[in-house]
Structures are given as structure tokens and as C-alpha cells.
mmCIF file of C-alpha atoms in Angstrom:
data_model
loop_
_atom_site.group_PDB
_atom_site.id
_atom_site.type_symbol
_atom_site.label_atom_id
_atom_site.label_comp_id
_atom_site.label_asym_id
_atom_site.label_seq_id
_atom_site.Cartn_x
_atom_site.Cartn_y
_atom_site.Cartn_z
ATOM 1 C CA UNK E 294 75.050 11.268 68.325
ATOM 2 C CA UNK E 295 73.113 13.399 69.268
ATOM 3 C CA UNK E 296 71.304 12.551 72.356
ATOM 4 C CA UNK E 297 67.119 11.998 72.054
ATOM 5 C CA UNK E 298 64.220 12.755 73.732
ATOM 6 C CA UNK E 299 64.175 10.010 75.700
ATOM 7 C CA UNK E 300 67.742 10.338 76.516
ATOM 8 C CA UNK E 301 67.724 13.971 77.767
ATOM 9 C CA UNK E 302 64.645 12.799 80.274
ATOM 10 C CA UNK E 303 67.292 10.234 81.493
ATOM 11 C CA UNK E 304 69.690 12.144 82.149
ATOM 12 C CA UNK E 305 67.200 14.641 84.303
ATOM 13 C CA UNK E 306 66.124 11.603 85.827
ATOM 14 C CA UNK E 307 69.325 10.822 87.479
ATOM 15 C CA UNK E 308 69.042 14.695 89.038
ATOM 16 C CA UNK E 309 65.830 13.339 91.441
ATOM 17 C CA UNK E 310 66.555 12.470 94.777
ATOM 18 C CA UNK E 311 64.234 10.512 97.194
ATOM 19 C CA UNK E 312 61.738 12.656 98.358
ATOM 20 C CA UNK E 313 61.358 15.370 96.213
ATOM 21 C CA UNK E 314 58.386 17.356 95.455
ATOM 22 C CA UNK E 315 58.813 17.960 91.665
ATOM 23 C CA UNK E 316 57.168 20.080 89.013
ATOM 24 C CA UNK E 317 57.134 18.985 85.391
ATOM 25 C CA UNK E 318 56.906 21.319 82.160
ATOM 26 C CA UNK E 319 55.411 20.146 79.188
ATOM 27 C CA UNK E 320 57.364 18.067 76.111
ATOM 28 C CA UNK E 321 60.652 16.348 76.954
ATOM 29 C CA UNK E 322 59.796 16.788 80.733
ATOM 30 C CA UNK E 323 57.289 15.015 81.099
ATOM 31 C CA UNK E 324 59.042 11.801 80.085
ATOM 32 C CA UNK E 325 61.352 12.173 82.771
ATOM 33 C CA UNK E 326 59.310 10.128 85.594
ATOM 34 C CA UNK E 327 59.506 7.020 83.103
ATOM 35 C CA UNK E 328 63.766 6.831 83.909
ATOM 36 C CA UNK E 329 63.346 7.399 87.548
ATOM 37 C CA UNK E 330 66.096 4.657 89.378
ATOM 38 C CA UNK E 331 65.060 1.936 91.646
ATOM 39 C CA UNK E 332 64.332 2.978 95.311
ATOM 40 C CA UNK E 333 63.841 6.526 94.379
ATOM 41 C CA UNK E 334 60.022 7.825 95.313
ATOM 42 C CA UNK E 335 59.309 11.574 94.230
ATOM 43 C CA UNK E 336 55.945 13.302 94.632
ATOM 44 C CA UNK E 337 55.505 14.755 91.185
ATOM 45 C CA UNK E 338 53.029 17.856 91.470
ATOM 46 C CA UNK E 339 50.896 19.234 88.772
ATOM 47 C CA UNK E 340 50.222 23.352 89.293
ATOM 48 C CA UNK E 341 46.878 22.567 87.898
ATOM 49 C CA UNK E 342 46.133 21.073 91.466
ATOM 50 C CA UNK E 343 47.741 17.480 91.579
ATOM 51 C CA UNK E 344 49.815 16.022 93.815
ATOM 52 C CA UNK E 345 51.456 12.623 93.222
ATOM 53 C CA UNK E 346 50.767 12.519 89.459
ATOM 54 C CA UNK E 347 51.881 9.067 88.394
ATOM 55 C CA UNK E 348 52.992 7.906 84.080
ATOM 56 C CA UNK E 349 50.893 8.316 81.527
ATOM 57 C CA UNK E 350 47.629 6.012 81.384
ATOM 58 C CA UNK E 351 47.272 3.240 78.672
ATOM 59 C CA UNK E 352 44.593 3.294 76.176
ATOM 60 C CA UNK E 353 42.391 1.324 78.637
ATOM 61 C CA UNK E 354 43.376 3.426 82.023
ATOM 62 C CA UNK E 355 42.125 6.862 80.371
ATOM 63 C CA UNK E 356 40.360 8.803 82.538
ATOM 64 C CA UNK E 357 39.348 12.124 80.131
ATOM 65 C CA UNK E 358 38.967 13.925 83.675
ATOM 66 C CA UNK E 359 42.538 13.548 84.759
ATOM 67 C CA UNK E 360 45.124 15.670 83.351
ATOM 68 C CA UNK E 361 48.335 17.576 84.156
ATOM 69 C CA UNK E 362 48.995 21.400 83.426
ATOM 70 C CA UNK E 363 49.417 20.448 79.957
ATOM 71 C CA UNK E 364 46.029 19.103 79.691
ATOM 72 C CA UNK E 365 47.298 15.304 78.791
ATOM 73 C CA UNK E 366 45.763 12.569 80.759
ATOM 74 C CA UNK E 367 47.557 11.181 83.380
ATOM 75 C CA UNK E 368 47.172 8.589 86.238
ATOM 76 C CA UNK E 369 47.013 9.292 89.820
ATOM 77 C CA UNK E 370 49.366 7.320 92.137
ATOM 78 C CA UNK E 371 48.270 6.146 95.823
ATOM 79 C CA UNK E 372 47.439 8.400 98.166
ATOM 80 C CA UNK E 373 47.407 11.029 95.478
ATOM 81 C CA UNK E 374 45.701 14.595 96.326
ATOM 82 C CA UNK E 375 43.769 17.658 94.608
ATOM 83 C CA UNK E 376 43.382 20.628 95.535
ATOM 84 C CA UNK E 377 42.497 24.187 93.566
ATOM 85 C CA UNK E 378 44.359 26.167 91.496
ATOM 86 C CA UNK E 379 45.040 28.676 94.325
ATOM 87 C CA UNK E 380 46.180 26.086 97.230
ATOM 88 C CA UNK E 381 48.591 24.469 94.199
ATOM 89 C CA UNK E 382 50.234 27.655 93.563
ATOM 90 C CA UNK E 383 50.500 28.466 97.462
ATOM 91 C CA UNK E 384 53.066 24.907 97.391
ATOM 92 C CA UNK E 385 54.960 26.385 94.543
ATOM 93 C CA UNK E 386 55.412 30.276 95.742
ATOM 94 C CA UNK E 387 55.740 29.351 99.754
ATOM 95 C CA UNK E 388 58.682 27.111 98.635
ATOM 96 C CA UNK E 389 57.290 23.713 99.126
ATOM 97 C CA UNK E 390 58.543 22.206 95.419
ATOM 98 C CA UNK E 391 62.261 21.329 95.612
ATOM 99 C CA UNK E 392 62.877 21.149 91.679
ATOM 100 C CA UNK E 393 61.026 22.127 88.650
ATOM 101 C CA UNK E 394 61.988 20.753 85.351
ATOM 102 C CA UNK E 395 61.364 22.908 82.130
ATOM 103 C CA UNK E 396 61.324 23.561 78.847
ATOM 104 C CA UNK E 397 62.779 26.629 77.052
ATOM 105 C CA UNK E 398 63.192 29.154 74.267
ATOM 106 C CA UNK E 399 66.497 30.462 75.012
ATOM 107 C CA UNK E 400 68.695 30.190 78.074
ATOM 108 C CA UNK E 401 71.392 33.157 79.010
ATOM 109 C CA UNK E 402 75.113 32.853 80.177
ATOM 110 C CA UNK E 403 73.204 34.241 83.377
ATOM 111 C CA UNK E 404 71.170 31.692 84.132
ATOM 112 C CA UNK E 405 68.061 34.534 82.471
ATOM 113 C CA UNK E 406 64.967 32.297 80.680
ATOM 114 C CA UNK E 407 62.715 32.538 77.796
ATOM 115 C CA UNK E 408 60.152 30.233 77.835
ATOM 116 C CA UNK E 409 56.475 31.559 77.401
ATOM 117 C CA UNK E 410 56.227 33.498 74.359
ATOM 118 C CA UNK E 411 57.619 34.639 71.325
ATOM 119 C CA UNK E 412 56.555 38.135 70.325
ATOM 120 C CA UNK E 413 54.075 37.856 67.139
ATOM 121 C CA UNK E 414 52.794 34.458 67.812
ATOM 122 C CA UNK E 415 49.580 33.396 69.504
ATOM 123 C CA UNK E 416 49.875 31.472 72.786
ATOM 124 C CA UNK E 417 47.680 30.317 75.490
ATOM 125 C CA UNK E 418 48.992 32.045 78.677
ATOM 126 C CA UNK E 419 51.911 32.198 80.305
ATOM 127 C CA UNK E 420 51.474 29.315 82.297
ATOM 128 C CA UNK E 421 52.971 28.934 85.995
ATOM 129 C CA UNK E 422 56.547 29.256 84.624
ATOM 130 C CA UNK E 423 56.731 32.694 86.388
ATOM 131 C CA UNK E 424 55.682 30.949 89.530
ATOM 132 C CA UNK E 425 57.653 28.155 89.473
ATOM 133 C CA UNK E 426 61.109 30.335 88.710
ATOM 134 C CA UNK E 427 60.019 32.271 91.386
ATOM 135 C CA UNK E 428 59.313 30.208 94.309
ATOM 136 C CA UNK E 429 60.908 26.855 93.355
ATOM 137 C CA UNK E 430 64.553 25.788 94.752
ATOM 138 C CA UNK E 431 65.927 24.446 91.754
ATOM 139 C CA UNK E 432 65.262 24.631 88.097
ATOM 140 C CA UNK E 433 66.428 22.252 85.137
ATOM 141 C CA UNK E 434 65.957 23.052 81.717
ATOM 142 C CA UNK E 435 65.880 20.358 78.849
ATOM 143 C CA UNK E 436 65.775 21.880 75.580
ATOM 144 C CA UNK E 437 67.509 21.130 71.971
ATOM 145 C CA UNK E 438 70.356 22.940 71.895
ATOM 146 C CA UNK E 439 69.900 24.948 68.597
ATOM 147 C CA UNK E 440 66.678 26.149 67.226
ATOM 148 C CA UNK E 441 64.532 25.061 64.118
ATOM 149 C CA UNK E 442 66.360 27.535 62.329
ATOM 150 C CA UNK E 443 69.864 26.622 63.321
ATOM 151 C CA UNK E 444 70.756 29.480 65.768
ATOM 152 C CA UNK E 445 71.998 28.723 69.482
ATOM 153 C CA UNK E 446 68.866 28.497 72.541
ATOM 154 C CA UNK E 447 72.259 28.954 74.894
ATOM 155 C CA UNK E 448 72.775 32.567 74.175
ATOM 156 C CA UNK E 449 74.837 35.786 75.718
ATOM 157 C CA UNK E 450 71.813 37.583 76.558
ATOM 158 C CA UNK E 451 68.204 36.103 75.942
ATOM 159 C CA UNK E 452 65.941 37.802 72.837
ATOM 160 C CA UNK E 453 62.744 36.987 74.156
ATOM 161 C CA UNK E 454 60.667 38.361 76.925
ATOM 162 C CA UNK E 455 61.843 37.035 79.842
ATOM 163 C CA UNK E 456 60.334 34.262 82.375
ATOM 164 C CA UNK E 457 62.574 35.087 85.427
ATOM 165 C CA UNK E 458 65.522 36.234 85.860
ATOM 166 C CA UNK E 459 68.559 34.582 86.830
ATOM 167 C CA UNK E 460 66.467 31.761 87.676
ATOM 168 C CA UNK E 461 68.313 28.398 85.507
ATOM 169 C CA UNK E 462 70.994 25.808 87.395
ATOM 170 C CA UNK E 463 71.405 22.943 85.050
ATOM 171 C CA UNK E 464 70.949 23.041 81.255
ATOM 172 C CA UNK E 465 70.624 19.837 79.383
ATOM 173 C CA UNK E 466 70.610 19.942 75.722
ATOM 174 C CA UNK E 467 70.365 17.119 72.835
ATOM 175 C CA UNK E 468 74.159 17.251 72.827
ATOM 176 C CA UNK E 469 75.368 18.365 76.321
ATOM 177 C CA UNK E 470 74.898 18.879 79.825
ATOM 178 C CA UNK E 471 75.897 22.049 81.368
ATOM 179 C CA UNK E 472 75.915 23.313 85.455
ATOM 180 C CA UNK E 473 76.480 26.011 87.710
ATOM 181 C CA UNK E 474 76.808 25.611 91.270
ATOM 182 C CA UNK E 475 74.918 28.777 92.483
ATOM 183 C CA UNK E 476 72.796 31.303 90.931
ATOM 184 C CA UNK E 477 74.819 34.998 90.525
ATOM 185 C CA UNK E 478 78.091 32.941 89.469
ATOM 186 C CA UNK E 479 78.997 32.869 86.140
ATOM 187 C CA UNK E 480 79.962 30.794 83.585
ATOM 188 C CA UNK E 481 77.930 27.266 83.227
ATOM 189 C CA UNK E 482 80.353 24.625 83.300
ATOM 190 C CA UNK E 483 80.213 21.878 80.605
ATOM 191 C CA UNK E 484 79.376 19.100 82.561
ATOM 192 C CA UNK E 485 78.976 16.431 79.467
ATOM 193 C CA UNK E 486 78.649 16.351 75.710
ATOM 194 C CA UNK E 487 76.481 13.540 74.179
ATOM 195 C CA UNK E 488 78.857 10.437 72.614
ATOM 196 C CA UNK E 489 80.353 11.187 68.981
ATOM 197 C CA UNK E 490 79.936 15.137 69.721
ATOM 198 C CA UNK E 491 83.364 16.879 70.118
ATOM 199 C CA UNK E 492 83.775 20.539 71.994
ATOM 200 C CA UNK E 493 84.465 21.909 69.423
ATOM 201 C CA UNK E 494 80.659 21.171 68.104
ATOM 202 C CA UNK E 495 79.994 22.289 71.057
ATOM 203 C CA UNK E 496 81.320 25.658 71.192
ATOM 204 C CA UNK E 497 80.171 26.501 67.381
ATOM 205 C CA UNK E 498 76.730 26.164 68.242
ATOM 206 C CA UNK E 499 76.720 27.762 71.927
ATOM 207 C CA UNK E 500 76.799 31.512 71.609
ATOM 208 C CA UNK E 501 76.904 31.496 75.498
ATOM 209 C CA UNK E 502 80.202 31.605 77.515
ATOM 210 C CA UNK E 503 80.976 28.257 79.520
ATOM 211 C CA UNK E 504 83.924 26.374 81.187
ATOM 212 C CA UNK E 505 84.855 22.942 80.378
ATOM 213 C CA UNK E 506 84.634 20.646 84.118
#
């Protein structure tokens, strides 16, 4: 049985270490804070200028002026700070963020990432992903294993415009977990599979080459 969105987020949360500074992309990555292990203190950064992002608010806690980069209302943890966009991106570009967890449209077997546009479709802008993949030490991608049309999203090569080349360190899909020990090394290794999912199914739904852990 394929992993749910919550399962994917929970698996990603296992990668966070005490003291990490972490940036979360929109979608499933925003669920990751819900699954932090006890005793782990992580500071979440949002590229629109928040350091110390808290969980999503309950209905009576909503402050429409307090949002993350995806324009979702959030809370602020004690000690949170607010900076302008230039300072926020200076944190990212200066290498001060340890980990970024992003969504993806496609990932290539060499670690290339495409997650910002589909040609011909209207987008509001590329957001901060290109800065994140260039300035953050480790990139984890959360995505469905195949597209809505059933096409593999873990591919030999990305067919969509790239966000960054050779930048992905780990991929967590609804079917499996792939990781590589360092950038520039190929292929990714299959580290885990969702319950009831077989290796043959993973191979049939994955275009990229990979090894089995």
C-alpha cells in the first residue's frame, strides 16, 4: 500500500537533527513539523522573512498577517524573528540553512531537479527554490512516484526546465525512499519501500537507474 502524505512527511522528519535550520517548500513539506521526534529542536526558516516558524494555527489562532512563503497562515514560536526578504535570502545564499525539503515535478538520476514550471502553464514566479538548491547543504525531495498521467517522475533526464543541476540528495515518494551518499555520485540507492510494494513495481514505475540497498 502506498504511503500517504502524512507517511511521507513523517519519513522526512526522521532526517532532521537537533539544532538544524530547515526550510520547507509548499505542499507535503509543510506537514513535516507535525512529526518531529521528541527532544529534537529544529528552527524552521521561510524565505519570505520568518525564522522560527511554528505549526499551522487552530481556527481561533489565525493571524492573516503571519504567513509562510506559500501564503499559508502559520504561527511563530517563542523567539521567532522577522527580517526582510534580502536578509532572508542572505541566510540561504550564505549557507546558513542546513536542509531544505522541497516538492518536485521531476528528478533525474544524476540529481537534477525540476520543480518550478511546466511550459505553457501560467506560474506566479519561480519562488526561492533556485536559491535554496544553490545555497543549502542538503536537499530532500518529497513527491508522488508517478504523475497524474502515470508517467515516472524519477527519470533518466528531466524533461522540464531545471531548478538546479546535481542538487538532490534524497527522494521520498509514496512508494519508496532513494538516497545517494554524495552529490556527483550515481546512481541513487533504493533504501526503503512502502508496505506491500514490490521491487518489480518500483522498477516498472521508475525510469531512472538505481541500485538496491
